[in-house]
Amino acid sequence: MNFPTQQQSDHQPAFGTRKTWVWWLTLLVLILVAPAACAQTPAASIMPFVGPVAPSGITPATVSSLTTGFAPFKLNLGVEGSQQPQDVDVAIKVLFTITLLTLAPSIILLMTCFTRIVIVLSFVRSALSLQGTPANQIIIGLSLFITYFIMAPVWEKIDENALQPYMAKTISSSQALDEAAKPIRAFMLKQARPKDVELFAAIAKLKPTAPENLPLKVVIPGFIISELRTAFQMGFLLFVPFILIDLVVATVLMSMGMMMMPPATISLPLKILLFVLVDGWELIVRSLVLSFGG
């Protein structure tokens, strides 16, 4: 029996170790390559396109109605395709209603007492030398509520003489508009100066007629000019006491040699103090309401 020599026994462990490392490297390569191979997707197969098949019982007209919109609801604002005069009348009424809603803010501003109120309140803020207090939203909101309070009798007459009979179908739409215009015309003629109304009547070359028979195209601009004039008169009266405070403060500062100090630094707190002591908001609101005969 031949026994391995010392030299052979020394080389055999090295060969076994090298073989083990080869197997480990092969296994590591397989682990790294396998996910990349799995991530690859097969090429998409070319499939023939098959169009949608309409169910039985559906005609092209039905498909057209389903694709063009919601069939149960249809709004047509034009007169094309109208078969009866009633259809044209409904379309005209819808257009008139949309136009009226668009012009509603202008109607509130120009045909009510809102113009005078918002101008006077803006003058109060300017007279107090306050730049953004109260804010525009507060001034407009207060003006709207005061307008609603002053115009309440007019709204009640319109509701009683025009809106309720029209909803009860006892009068036509044209008669309702005529009845609604009467209280508004009476209010504007009561507040407008005759001189301003006569100006537009002369421009329109109208014949002499009773005030209640004047058209609204003459009454409305005359009323607006009168409101602007009255609002500016009230604004001037509001500025007078605050201008006196500015003059007194400027004179005192000059006499004390404090020429570098702005007078507004001292006059602004004094204006606010005076306005609060005399209860300025109550006086202004009372004056505005009484100026309309309230």
PDB file of C-alpha atoms in Angstrom:
ATOM      1  CA  MET A   1       0.000   0.000   0.000  1.00  0.00           C
ATOM      2  CA  ASN A   2       1.315   3.364  -1.005  1.00  0.00           C
ATOM      3  CA  PHE A   3       0.813   6.229   1.434  1.00  0.00           C
ATOM      4  CA  PRO A   4       0.811   9.820   0.230  1.00  0.00           C
ATOM      5  CA  THR A   5       3.948  11.605   0.789  1.00  0.00           C
ATOM      6  CA  GLN A   6       4.202  14.836   2.705  1.00  0.00           C
ATOM      7  CA  GLN A   7       4.341  16.856  -0.523  1.00  0.00           C
ATOM      8  CA  GLN A   8       1.095  15.369  -1.886  1.00  0.00           C
ATOM      9  CA  SER A   9      -0.799  15.932   1.353  1.00  0.00           C
ATOM     10  CA  ASP A  10       0.209  19.589   1.330  1.00  0.00           C
ATOM     11  CA  HIS A  11      -1.167  20.257  -2.232  1.00  0.00           C
ATOM     12  CA  GLN A  12      -4.561  18.534  -1.886  1.00  0.00           C
ATOM     13  CA  PRO A  13      -6.222  21.025   0.562  1.00  0.00           C
ATOM     14  CA  ALA A  14      -5.298  23.932  -1.731  1.00  0.00           C
ATOM     15  CA  PHE A  15      -7.027  22.257  -4.685  1.00  0.00           C
ATOM     16  CA  GLY A  16     -10.186  21.612  -2.647  1.00  0.00           C
ATOM     17  CA  THR A  17     -10.330  25.229  -1.464  1.00  0.00           C
ATOM     18  CA  ARG A  18     -10.017  26.572  -5.012  1.00  0.00           C
ATOM     19  CA  LYS A  19     -12.871  24.354  -6.171  1.00  0.00           C
ATOM     20  CA  THR A  20     -15.086  25.574  -3.347  1.00  0.00           C
ATOM     21  CA  TRP A  21     -14.528  29.233  -4.310  1.00  0.00           C
ATOM     22  CA  VAL A  22     -15.422  28.476  -7.920  1.00  0.00           C
ATOM     23  CA  TRP A  23     -18.774  27.055  -6.843  1.00  0.00           C
ATOM     24  CA  TRP A  24     -19.488  30.083  -4.635  1.00  0.00           C
ATOM     25  CA  LEU A  25     -18.677  32.511  -7.462  1.00  0.00           C
ATOM     26  CA  THR A  26     -20.930  30.589  -9.861  1.00  0.00           C
ATOM     27  CA  LEU A  27     -23.827  30.694  -7.375  1.00  0.00           C
ATOM     28  CA  LEU A  28     -23.347  34.444  -6.826  1.00  0.00           C
ATOM     29  CA  VAL A  29     -23.448  35.133 -10.583  1.00  0.00           C
ATOM     30  CA  LEU A  30     -26.681  33.161 -10.904  1.00  0.00           C
ATOM     31  CA  ILE A  31     -28.278  35.122  -8.051  1.00  0.00           C
ATOM     32  CA  LEU A  32     -27.366  38.459  -9.675  1.00  0.00           C
ATOM     33  CA  VAL A  33     -28.446  37.508 -13.201  1.00  0.00           C
ATOM     34  CA  ALA A  34     -31.758  35.809 -12.324  1.00  0.00           C
ATOM     35  CA  PRO A  35     -33.768  39.016 -11.340  1.00  0.00           C
ATOM     36  CA  ALA A  36     -32.696  40.837 -14.510  1.00  0.00           C
ATOM     37  CA  ALA A  37     -33.799  37.891 -16.623  1.00  0.00           C
ATOM     38  CA  CYS A  38     -37.166  37.727 -14.857  1.00  0.00           C
ATOM     39  CA  ALA A  39     -37.749  41.487 -15.304  1.00  0.00           C
ATOM     40  CA  GLN A  40     -37.648  41.216 -19.083  1.00  0.00           C
ATOM     41  CA  THR A  41     -41.145  41.066 -20.580  1.00  0.00           C
ATOM     42  CA  PRO A  42     -41.881  39.141 -23.715  1.00  0.00           C
ATOM     43  CA  ALA A  43     -42.520  41.091 -26.864  1.00  0.00           C
ATOM     44  CA  ALA A  44     -46.106  42.172 -27.236  1.00  0.00           C
ATOM     45  CA  SER A  45     -47.965  40.035 -29.623  1.00  0.00           C
ATOM     46  CA  ILE A  46     -49.746  41.754 -32.460  1.00  0.00           C
ATOM     47  CA  MET A  47     -53.467  41.339 -32.042  1.00  0.00           C
ATOM     48  CA  PRO A  48     -56.033  42.434 -34.592  1.00  0.00           C
ATOM     49  CA  PHE A  49     -58.196  45.411 -33.486  1.00  0.00           C
ATOM     50  CA  VAL A  50     -61.789  44.517 -32.896  1.00  0.00           C
ATOM     51  CA  GLY A  51     -64.169  47.507 -32.741  1.00  0.00           C
ATOM     52  CA  PRO A  52     -66.987  47.784 -30.210  1.00  0.00           C
ATOM     53  CA  VAL A  53     -70.089  45.893 -31.120  1.00  0.00           C
ATOM     54  CA  ALA A  54     -73.337  47.732 -30.514  1.00  0.00           C
ATOM     55  CA  PRO A  55     -75.936  45.756 -28.607  1.00  0.00           C
ATOM     56  CA  SER A  56     -79.024  44.713 -30.431  1.00  0.00           C
ATOM     57  CA  GLY A  57     -81.908  47.165 -30.419  1.00  0.00           C
ATOM     58  CA  ILE A  58     -79.773  50.378 -30.425  1.00  0.00           C
ATOM     59  CA  THR A  59     -80.120  52.533 -33.513  1.00  0.00           C
ATOM     60  CA  PRO A  60     -77.646  55.210 -34.697  1.00  0.00           C
ATOM     61  CA  ALA A  61     -80.066  57.924 -33.527  1.00  0.00           C
ATOM     62  CA  THR A  62     -80.012  56.461 -30.021  1.00  0.00           C
ATOM     63  CA  VAL A  63     -76.215  56.375 -30.014  1.00  0.00           C
ATOM     64  CA  SER A  64     -76.124  60.010 -31.175  1.00  0.00           C
ATOM     65  CA  SER A  65     -78.433  61.106 -28.355  1.00  0.00           C
ATOM     66  CA  LEU A  66     -76.333  59.247 -25.800  1.00  0.00           C
ATOM     67  CA  THR A  67     -73.051  60.763 -26.957  1.00  0.00           C
ATOM     68  CA  THR A  68     -74.198  64.372 -27.395  1.00  0.00           C
ATOM     69  CA  GLY A  69     -75.444  65.013 -23.870  1.00  0.00           C
ATOM     70  CA  PHE A  70     -77.854  64.177 -21.123  1.00  0.00           C
ATOM     71  CA  ALA A  71     -81.064  63.330 -22.929  1.00  0.00           C
ATOM     72  CA  PRO A  72     -83.694  64.138 -20.226  1.00  0.00           C
ATOM     73  CA  PHE A  73     -82.434  67.745 -19.809  1.00  0.00           C
ATOM     74  CA  LYS A  74     -82.058  70.095 -22.727  1.00  0.00           C
ATOM     75  CA  LEU A  75     -81.831  73.901 -22.598  1.00  0.00           C
ATOM     76  CA  ASN A  76     -82.224  75.812 -25.831  1.00  0.00           C
ATOM     77  CA  LEU A  77     -81.822  79.580 -25.629  1.00  0.00           C
ATOM     78  CA  GLY A  78     -82.198  80.186 -29.347  1.00  0.00           C
ATOM     79  CA  VAL A  79     -85.244  80.467 -31.561  1.00  0.00           C
ATOM     80  CA  GLU A  80     -83.941  78.089 -34.210  1.00  0.00           C
ATOM     81  CA  GLY A  81     -86.063  74.983 -34.486  1.00  0.00           C
ATOM     82  CA  SER A  82     -88.996  76.450 -32.562  1.00  0.00           C
ATOM     83  CA  GLN A  83     -92.237  74.956 -33.753  1.00  0.00           C
ATOM     84  CA  GLN A  84     -94.714  77.194 -31.895  1.00  0.00           C
ATOM     85  CA  PRO A  85     -94.809  80.849 -30.763  1.00  0.00           C
ATOM     86  CA  GLN A  86     -94.796  79.670 -27.149  1.00  0.00           C
ATOM     87  CA  ASP A  87     -91.305  78.231 -27.638  1.00  0.00           C
ATOM     88  CA  VAL A  88     -89.985  81.590 -28.817  1.00  0.00           C
ATOM     89  CA  ASP A  89     -91.682  83.318 -25.880  1.00  0.00           C
ATOM     90  CA  VAL A  90     -89.993  80.984 -23.380  1.00  0.00           C
ATOM     91  CA  ALA A  91     -86.559  81.524 -24.953  1.00  0.00           C
ATOM     92  CA  ILE A  92     -86.992  85.309 -24.839  1.00  0.00           C
ATOM     93  CA  LYS A  93     -88.082  85.170 -21.197  1.00  0.00           C
ATOM     94  CA  VAL A  94     -85.032  83.089 -20.258  1.00  0.00           C
ATOM     95  CA  LEU A  95     -82.691  85.535 -22.008  1.00  0.00           C
ATOM     96  CA  PHE A  96     -84.436  88.470 -20.346  1.00  0.00           C
ATOM     97  CA  THR A  97     -84.104  86.845 -16.921  1.00  0.00           C
ATOM     98  CA  ILE A  98     -80.387  86.196 -17.403  1.00  0.00           C
ATOM     99  CA  THR A  99     -79.874  89.799 -18.544  1.00  0.00           C
ATOM    100  CA  LEU A 100     -81.813  91.090 -15.550  1.00  0.00           C
ATOM    101  CA  LEU A 101     -79.694  89.046 -13.155  1.00  0.00           C
ATOM    102  CA  THR A 102     -76.554  90.421 -14.792  1.00  0.00           C
ATOM    103  CA  LEU A 103     -77.745  94.010 -14.380  1.00  0.00           C
ATOM    104  CA  ALA A 104     -79.070  93.506 -10.837  1.00  0.00           C
ATOM    105  CA  PRO A 105     -75.993  95.071  -9.132  1.00  0.00           C
ATOM    106  CA  SER A 106     -76.286  98.169 -11.317  1.00  0.00           C
ATOM    107  CA  ILE A 107     -79.994  98.433 -10.521  1.00  0.00           C
ATOM    108  CA  ILE A 108     -79.252  98.280  -6.786  1.00  0.00           C
ATOM    109  CA  LEU A 109     -76.512 100.893  -7.111  1.00  0.00           C
ATOM    110  CA  LEU A 110     -78.336 103.377  -9.315  1.00  0.00           C
ATOM    111  CA  MET A 111     -82.063 103.115  -8.601  1.00  0.00           C
ATOM    112  CA  THR A 112     -81.907 103.040  -4.794  1.00  0.00           C
ATOM    113  CA  CYS A 113     -80.362 105.089  -2.003  1.00  0.00           C
ATOM    114  CA  PHE A 114     -77.173 102.992  -2.067  1.00  0.00           C
ATOM    115  CA  THR A 115     -75.212 105.613  -4.015  1.00  0.00           C
ATOM    116  CA  ARG A 116     -75.637 108.370  -1.431  1.00  0.00           C
ATOM    117  CA  ILE A 117     -74.940 106.082   1.518  1.00  0.00           C
ATOM    118  CA  VAL A 118     -71.740 104.503   0.223  1.00  0.00           C
ATOM    119  CA  ILE A 119     -70.298 107.882  -0.834  1.00  0.00           C
ATOM    120  CA  VAL A 120     -71.008 109.467   2.555  1.00  0.00           C
ATOM    121  CA  LEU A 121     -69.445 106.550   4.436  1.00  0.00           C
ATOM    122  CA  SER A 122     -66.376 106.763   2.198  1.00  0.00           C
ATOM    123  CA  PHE A 123     -66.115 110.485   2.980  1.00  0.00           C
ATOM    124  CA  VAL A 124     -66.202 109.663   6.700  1.00  0.00           C
ATOM    125  CA  ARG A 125     -63.193 107.378   6.324  1.00  0.00           C
ATOM    126  CA  SER A 126     -61.315 109.992   4.313  1.00  0.00           C
ATOM    127  CA  ALA A 127     -62.130 112.781   6.782  1.00  0.00           C
ATOM    128  CA  LEU A 128     -60.753 110.711   9.651  1.00  0.00           C
ATOM    129  CA  SER A 129     -57.523 110.184   7.640  1.00  0.00           C
ATOM    130  CA  LEU A 130     -57.973 106.412   7.910  1.00  0.00           C
ATOM    131  CA  GLN A 131     -56.583 104.615   4.870  1.00  0.00           C
ATOM    132  CA  GLY A 132     -58.169 101.181   5.152  1.00  0.00           C
ATOM    133  CA  THR A 133     -60.357 101.302   8.254  1.00  0.00           C
ATOM    134  CA  PRO A 134     -63.200 100.455   7.976  1.00  0.00           C
ATOM    135  CA  ALA A 135     -62.470  98.128   5.068  1.00  0.00           C
ATOM    136  CA  ASN A 136     -64.318  98.449   1.774  1.00  0.00           C
ATOM    137  CA  GLN A 137     -66.247  95.251   2.476  1.00  0.00           C
ATOM    138  CA  ILE A 138     -67.565  96.691   5.743  1.00  0.00           C
ATOM    139  CA  ILE A 139     -68.598  99.973   4.116  1.00  0.00           C
ATOM    140  CA  ILE A 140     -70.376  98.206   1.258  1.00  0.00           C
ATOM    141  CA  GLY A 141     -72.072  95.742   3.612  1.00  0.00           C
ATOM    142  CA  LEU A 142     -73.298  98.499   5.929  1.00  0.00           C
ATOM    143  CA  SER A 143     -74.513 100.493   2.933  1.00  0.00           C
ATOM    144  CA  LEU A 144     -76.468  97.497   1.643  1.00  0.00           C
ATOM    145  CA  PHE A 145     -78.225  96.913   4.962  1.00  0.00           C
ATOM    146  CA  ILE A 146     -79.101 100.598   5.371  1.00  0.00           C
ATOM    147  CA  THR A 147     -80.374 100.581   1.786  1.00  0.00           C
ATOM    148  CA  TYR A 148     -82.552  97.569   2.537  1.00  0.00           C
ATOM    149  CA  PHE A 149     -83.936  99.333   5.632  1.00  0.00           C
ATOM    150  CA  ILE A 150     -84.752 102.560   3.794  1.00  0.00           C
ATOM    151  CA  MET A 151     -86.156 100.856   0.697  1.00  0.00           C
ATOM    152  CA  ALA A 152     -88.318  98.384   2.652  1.00  0.00           C
ATOM    153  CA  PRO A 153     -91.604 100.287   2.003  1.00  0.00           C
ATOM    154  CA  VAL A 154     -90.842 100.333  -1.725  1.00  0.00           C
ATOM    155  CA  TRP A 155     -90.111  96.590  -1.761  1.00  0.00           C
ATOM    156  CA  GLU A 156     -93.372  95.919   0.070  1.00  0.00           C
ATOM    157  CA  LYS A 157     -95.365  97.864  -2.509  1.00  0.00           C
ATOM    158  CA  ILE A 158     -93.657  96.007  -5.354  1.00  0.00           C
ATOM    159  CA  ASP A 159     -94.393  92.673  -3.704  1.00  0.00           C
ATOM    160  CA  GLU A 160     -98.031  93.590  -3.055  1.00  0.00           C
ATOM    161  CA  ASN A 161     -98.888  95.220  -6.376  1.00  0.00           C
ATOM    162  CA  ALA A 162     -96.667  93.361  -8.848  1.00  0.00           C
ATOM    163  CA  LEU A 163     -95.037  90.172  -7.583  1.00  0.00           C
ATOM    164  CA  GLN A 164     -97.917  88.517  -5.751  1.00  0.00           C
ATOM    165  CA  PRO A 165    -100.528  89.163  -8.497  1.00  0.00           C
ATOM    166  CA  TYR A 166     -98.082  87.892 -11.114  1.00  0.00           C
ATOM    167  CA  MET A 167     -97.411  84.699  -9.140  1.00  0.00           C
ATOM    168  CA  ALA A 168    -101.172  84.265  -8.759  1.00  0.00           C
ATOM    169  CA  LYS A 169    -101.443  84.634 -12.567  1.00  0.00           C
ATOM    170  CA  THR A 170    -103.931  87.490 -12.316  1.00  0.00           C
ATOM    171  CA  ILE A 171    -101.753  89.885 -14.348  1.00  0.00           C
ATOM    172  CA  SER A 172     -99.315  89.423 -17.219  1.00  0.00           C
ATOM    173  CA  SER A 173     -95.566  89.946 -17.102  1.00  0.00           C
ATOM    174  CA  SER A 174     -95.775  93.351 -18.822  1.00  0.00           C
ATOM    175  CA  GLN A 175     -98.403  94.534 -16.349  1.00  0.00           C
ATOM    176  CA  ALA A 176     -96.240  93.306 -13.462  1.00  0.00           C
ATOM    177  CA  LEU A 177     -93.287  95.330 -14.754  1.00  0.00           C
ATOM    178  CA  ASP A 178     -95.449  98.441 -15.037  1.00  0.00           C
ATOM    179  CA  GLU A 179     -96.761  97.991 -11.499  1.00  0.00           C
ATOM    180  CA  ALA A 180     -93.237  97.395 -10.146  1.00  0.00           C
ATOM    181  CA  ALA A 181     -91.926 100.536 -11.831  1.00  0.00           C
ATOM    182  CA  LYS A 182     -94.493 102.814 -10.176  1.00  0.00           C
ATOM    183  CA  PRO A 183     -93.133 102.667  -6.572  1.00  0.00           C
ATOM    184  CA  ILE A 184     -89.542 102.986  -7.783  1.00  0.00           C
ATOM    185  CA  ARG A 185     -90.418 105.945 -10.002  1.00  0.00           C
ATOM    186  CA  ALA A 186     -92.251 107.636  -7.121  1.00  0.00           C
ATOM    187  CA  PHE A 187     -89.257 107.137  -4.803  1.00  0.00           C
ATOM    188  CA  MET A 188     -86.772 108.544  -7.302  1.00  0.00           C
ATOM    189  CA  LEU A 189     -88.960 111.547  -8.144  1.00  0.00           C
ATOM    190  CA  LYS A 190     -89.332 112.309  -4.433  1.00  0.00           C
ATOM    191  CA  GLN A 191     -85.557 112.343  -3.884  1.00  0.00           C
ATOM    192  CA  ALA A 192     -84.436 113.918  -7.176  1.00  0.00           C
ATOM    193  CA  ARG A 193     -84.254 117.634  -7.747  1.00  0.00           C
ATOM    194  CA  PRO A 194     -86.776 118.858 -10.327  1.00  0.00           C
ATOM    195  CA  LYS A 195     -83.963 120.732 -12.056  1.00  0.00           C
ATOM    196  CA  ASP A 196     -82.026 117.525 -12.740  1.00  0.00           C
ATOM    197  CA  VAL A 197     -85.068 115.675 -14.050  1.00  0.00           C
ATOM    198  CA  GLU A 198     -86.018 118.621 -16.260  1.00  0.00           C
ATOM    199  CA  LEU A 199     -82.501 118.600 -17.702  1.00  0.00           C
ATOM    200  CA  PHE A 200     -82.851 115.098 -19.132  1.00  0.00           C
ATOM    201  CA  ALA A 201     -86.461 115.709 -20.142  1.00  0.00           C
ATOM    202  CA  ALA A 202     -85.270 118.688 -22.188  1.00  0.00           C
ATOM    203  CA  ILE A 203     -82.437 116.656 -23.717  1.00  0.00           C
ATOM    204  CA  ALA A 204     -84.941 113.929 -24.683  1.00  0.00           C
ATOM    205  CA  LYS A 205     -87.249 116.641 -26.108  1.00  0.00           C
ATOM    206  CA  LEU A 206     -90.274 115.398 -24.212  1.00  0.00           C
ATOM    207  CA  LYS A 207     -93.518 117.299 -24.166  1.00  0.00           C
ATOM    208  CA  PRO A 208     -94.753 118.708 -20.839  1.00  0.00           C
ATOM    209  CA  THR A 209     -96.250 115.851 -18.865  1.00  0.00           C
ATOM    210  CA  ALA A 210     -97.015 114.852 -15.302  1.00  0.00           C
ATOM    211  CA  PRO A 211     -94.028 113.606 -13.246  1.00  0.00           C
ATOM    212  CA  GLU A 212     -95.598 110.184 -12.712  1.00  0.00           C
ATOM    213  CA  ASN A 213     -95.823 109.723 -16.486  1.00  0.00           C
ATOM    214  CA  LEU A 214     -92.153 110.411 -17.147  1.00  0.00           C
ATOM    215  CA  PRO A 215     -90.214 107.447 -18.585  1.00  0.00           C
ATOM    216  CA  LEU A 216     -87.544 105.790 -16.497  1.00  0.00           C
ATOM    217  CA  LYS A 217     -84.860 106.763 -19.013  1.00  0.00           C
ATOM    218  CA  VAL A 218     -85.395 110.368 -17.850  1.00  0.00           C
ATOM    219  CA  VAL A 219     -86.025 109.761 -14.155  1.00  0.00           C
ATOM    220  CA  ILE A 220     -83.058 107.459 -13.475  1.00  0.00           C
ATOM    221  CA  PRO A 221     -80.197 109.748 -14.663  1.00  0.00           C
ATOM    222  CA  GLY A 222     -81.815 112.752 -12.971  1.00  0.00           C
ATOM    223  CA  PHE A 223     -82.045 110.784  -9.727  1.00  0.00           C
ATOM    224  CA  ILE A 224     -78.392 109.684  -9.960  1.00  0.00           C
ATOM    225  CA  ILE A 225     -77.131 113.250 -10.420  1.00  0.00           C
ATOM    226  CA  SER A 226     -79.216 114.423  -7.477  1.00  0.00           C
ATOM    227  CA  GLU A 227     -77.836 111.631  -5.288  1.00  0.00           C
ATOM    228  CA  LEU A 228     -74.250 112.546  -6.176  1.00  0.00           C
ATOM    229  CA  ARG A 229     -74.884 116.203  -5.402  1.00  0.00           C
ATOM    230  CA  THR A 230     -76.491 115.451  -2.031  1.00  0.00           C
ATOM    231  CA  ALA A 231     -73.726 113.003  -1.083  1.00  0.00           C
ATOM    232  CA  PHE A 232     -71.011 115.563  -1.833  1.00  0.00           C
ATOM    233  CA  GLN A 233     -72.832 118.198   0.215  1.00  0.00           C
ATOM    234  CA  MET A 234     -72.973 115.872   3.207  1.00  0.00           C
ATOM    235  CA  GLY A 235     -69.321 114.941   2.688  1.00  0.00           C
ATOM    236  CA  PHE A 236     -68.286 118.600   2.808  1.00  0.00           C
ATOM    237  CA  LEU A 237     -70.079 119.081   6.123  1.00  0.00           C
ATOM    238  CA  LEU A 238     -68.293 116.009   7.482  1.00  0.00           C
ATOM    239  CA  PHE A 239     -64.861 117.367   6.550  1.00  0.00           C
ATOM    240  CA  VAL A 240     -65.266 120.752   8.278  1.00  0.00           C
ATOM    241  CA  PRO A 241     -64.721 119.723  11.953  1.00  0.00           C
ATOM    242  CA  PHE A 242     -61.808 117.437  11.100  1.00  0.00           C
ATOM    243  CA  ILE A 243     -60.120 120.144   9.020  1.00  0.00           C
ATOM    244  CA  LEU A 244     -60.370 122.464  12.032  1.00  0.00           C
ATOM    245  CA  ILE A 245     -58.609 119.852  14.154  1.00  0.00           C
ATOM    246  CA  ASP A 246     -55.794 119.617  11.581  1.00  0.00           C
ATOM    247  CA  LEU A 247     -55.395 123.418  11.557  1.00  0.00           C
ATOM    248  CA  VAL A 248     -55.289 123.669  15.361  1.00  0.00           C
ATOM    249  CA  VAL A 249     -52.763 120.850  15.678  1.00  0.00           C
ATOM    250  CA  ALA A 250     -50.531 122.297  12.942  1.00  0.00           C
ATOM    251  CA  THR A 251     -50.632 125.765  14.568  1.00  0.00           C
ATOM    252  CA  VAL A 252     -49.718 124.392  18.003  1.00  0.00           C
ATOM    253  CA  LEU A 253     -46.821 122.373  16.617  1.00  0.00           C
ATOM    254  CA  MET A 254     -45.485 125.396  14.740  1.00  0.00           C
ATOM    255  CA  SER A 255     -45.683 127.593  17.834  1.00  0.00           C
ATOM    256  CA  MET A 256     -43.787 124.977  19.854  1.00  0.00           C
ATOM    257  CA  GLY A 257     -41.070 124.729  17.217  1.00  0.00           C
ATOM    258  CA  MET A 258     -41.893 121.096  16.441  1.00  0.00           C
ATOM    259  CA  MET A 259     -41.875 121.589  12.702  1.00  0.00           C
ATOM    260  CA  MET A 260     -40.380 118.168  11.976  1.00  0.00           C
ATOM    261  CA  MET A 261     -43.258 116.276  13.566  1.00  0.00           C
ATOM    262  CA  PRO A 262     -46.078 115.446  11.120  1.00  0.00           C
ATOM    263  CA  PRO A 263     -49.383 116.988  12.262  1.00  0.00           C
ATOM    264  CA  ALA A 264     -51.204 113.747  11.400  1.00  0.00           C
ATOM    265  CA  THR A 265     -49.375 112.001  14.248  1.00  0.00           C
ATOM    266  CA  ILE A 266     -51.248 114.169  16.764  1.00  0.00           C
ATOM    267  CA  SER A 267     -54.430 114.986  14.847  1.00  0.00           C
ATOM    268  CA  LEU A 268     -55.401 111.379  14.027  1.00  0.00           C
ATOM    269  CA  PRO A 269     -55.938 110.282  17.654  1.00  0.00           C
ATOM    270  CA  LEU A 270     -57.804 113.534  18.344  1.00  0.00           C
ATOM    271  CA  LYS A 271     -60.108 112.951  15.366  1.00  0.00           C
ATOM    272  CA  ILE A 272     -60.914 109.426  16.495  1.00  0.00           C
ATOM    273  CA  LEU A 273     -61.508 110.652  20.055  1.00  0.00           C
ATOM    274  CA  LEU A 274     -63.875 113.392  18.876  1.00  0.00           C
ATOM    275  CA  PHE A 275     -65.728 110.972  16.596  1.00  0.00           C
ATOM    276  CA  VAL A 276     -66.239 108.500  19.441  1.00  0.00           C
ATOM    277  CA  LEU A 277     -67.263 111.138  22.008  1.00  0.00           C
ATOM    278  CA  VAL A 278     -70.013 112.583  19.797  1.00  0.00           C
ATOM    279  CA  ASP A 279     -71.189 109.064  18.789  1.00  0.00           C
ATOM    280  CA  GLY A 280     -70.347 109.703  15.164  1.00  0.00           C
ATOM    281  CA  TRP A 281     -71.779 106.521  13.676  1.00  0.00           C
ATOM    282  CA  GLU A 282     -75.170 107.133  15.255  1.00  0.00           C
ATOM    283  CA  LEU A 283     -75.239 110.714  13.971  1.00  0.00           C
ATOM    284  CA  ILE A 284     -74.229 109.726  10.446  1.00  0.00           C
ATOM    285  CA  VAL A 285     -76.702 106.850  10.129  1.00  0.00           C
ATOM    286  CA  ARG A 286     -79.498 108.964  11.591  1.00  0.00           C
ATOM    287  CA  SER A 287     -78.709 111.807   9.183  1.00  0.00           C
ATOM    288  CA  LEU A 288     -78.660 109.440   6.213  1.00  0.00           C
ATOM    289  CA  VAL A 289     -82.010 107.874   7.081  1.00  0.00           C
ATOM    290  CA  LEU A 290     -83.656 111.236   7.784  1.00  0.00           C
ATOM    291  CA  SER A 291     -82.295 112.669   4.536  1.00  0.00           C
ATOM    292  CA  PHE A 292     -84.585 110.247   2.686  1.00  0.00           C
ATOM    293  CA  GLY A 293     -87.589 111.312   4.715  1.00  0.00           C
ATOM    294  CA  GLY A 294     -87.446 108.305   7.041  1.00  0.00           C
TER     295      GLY A 294
END
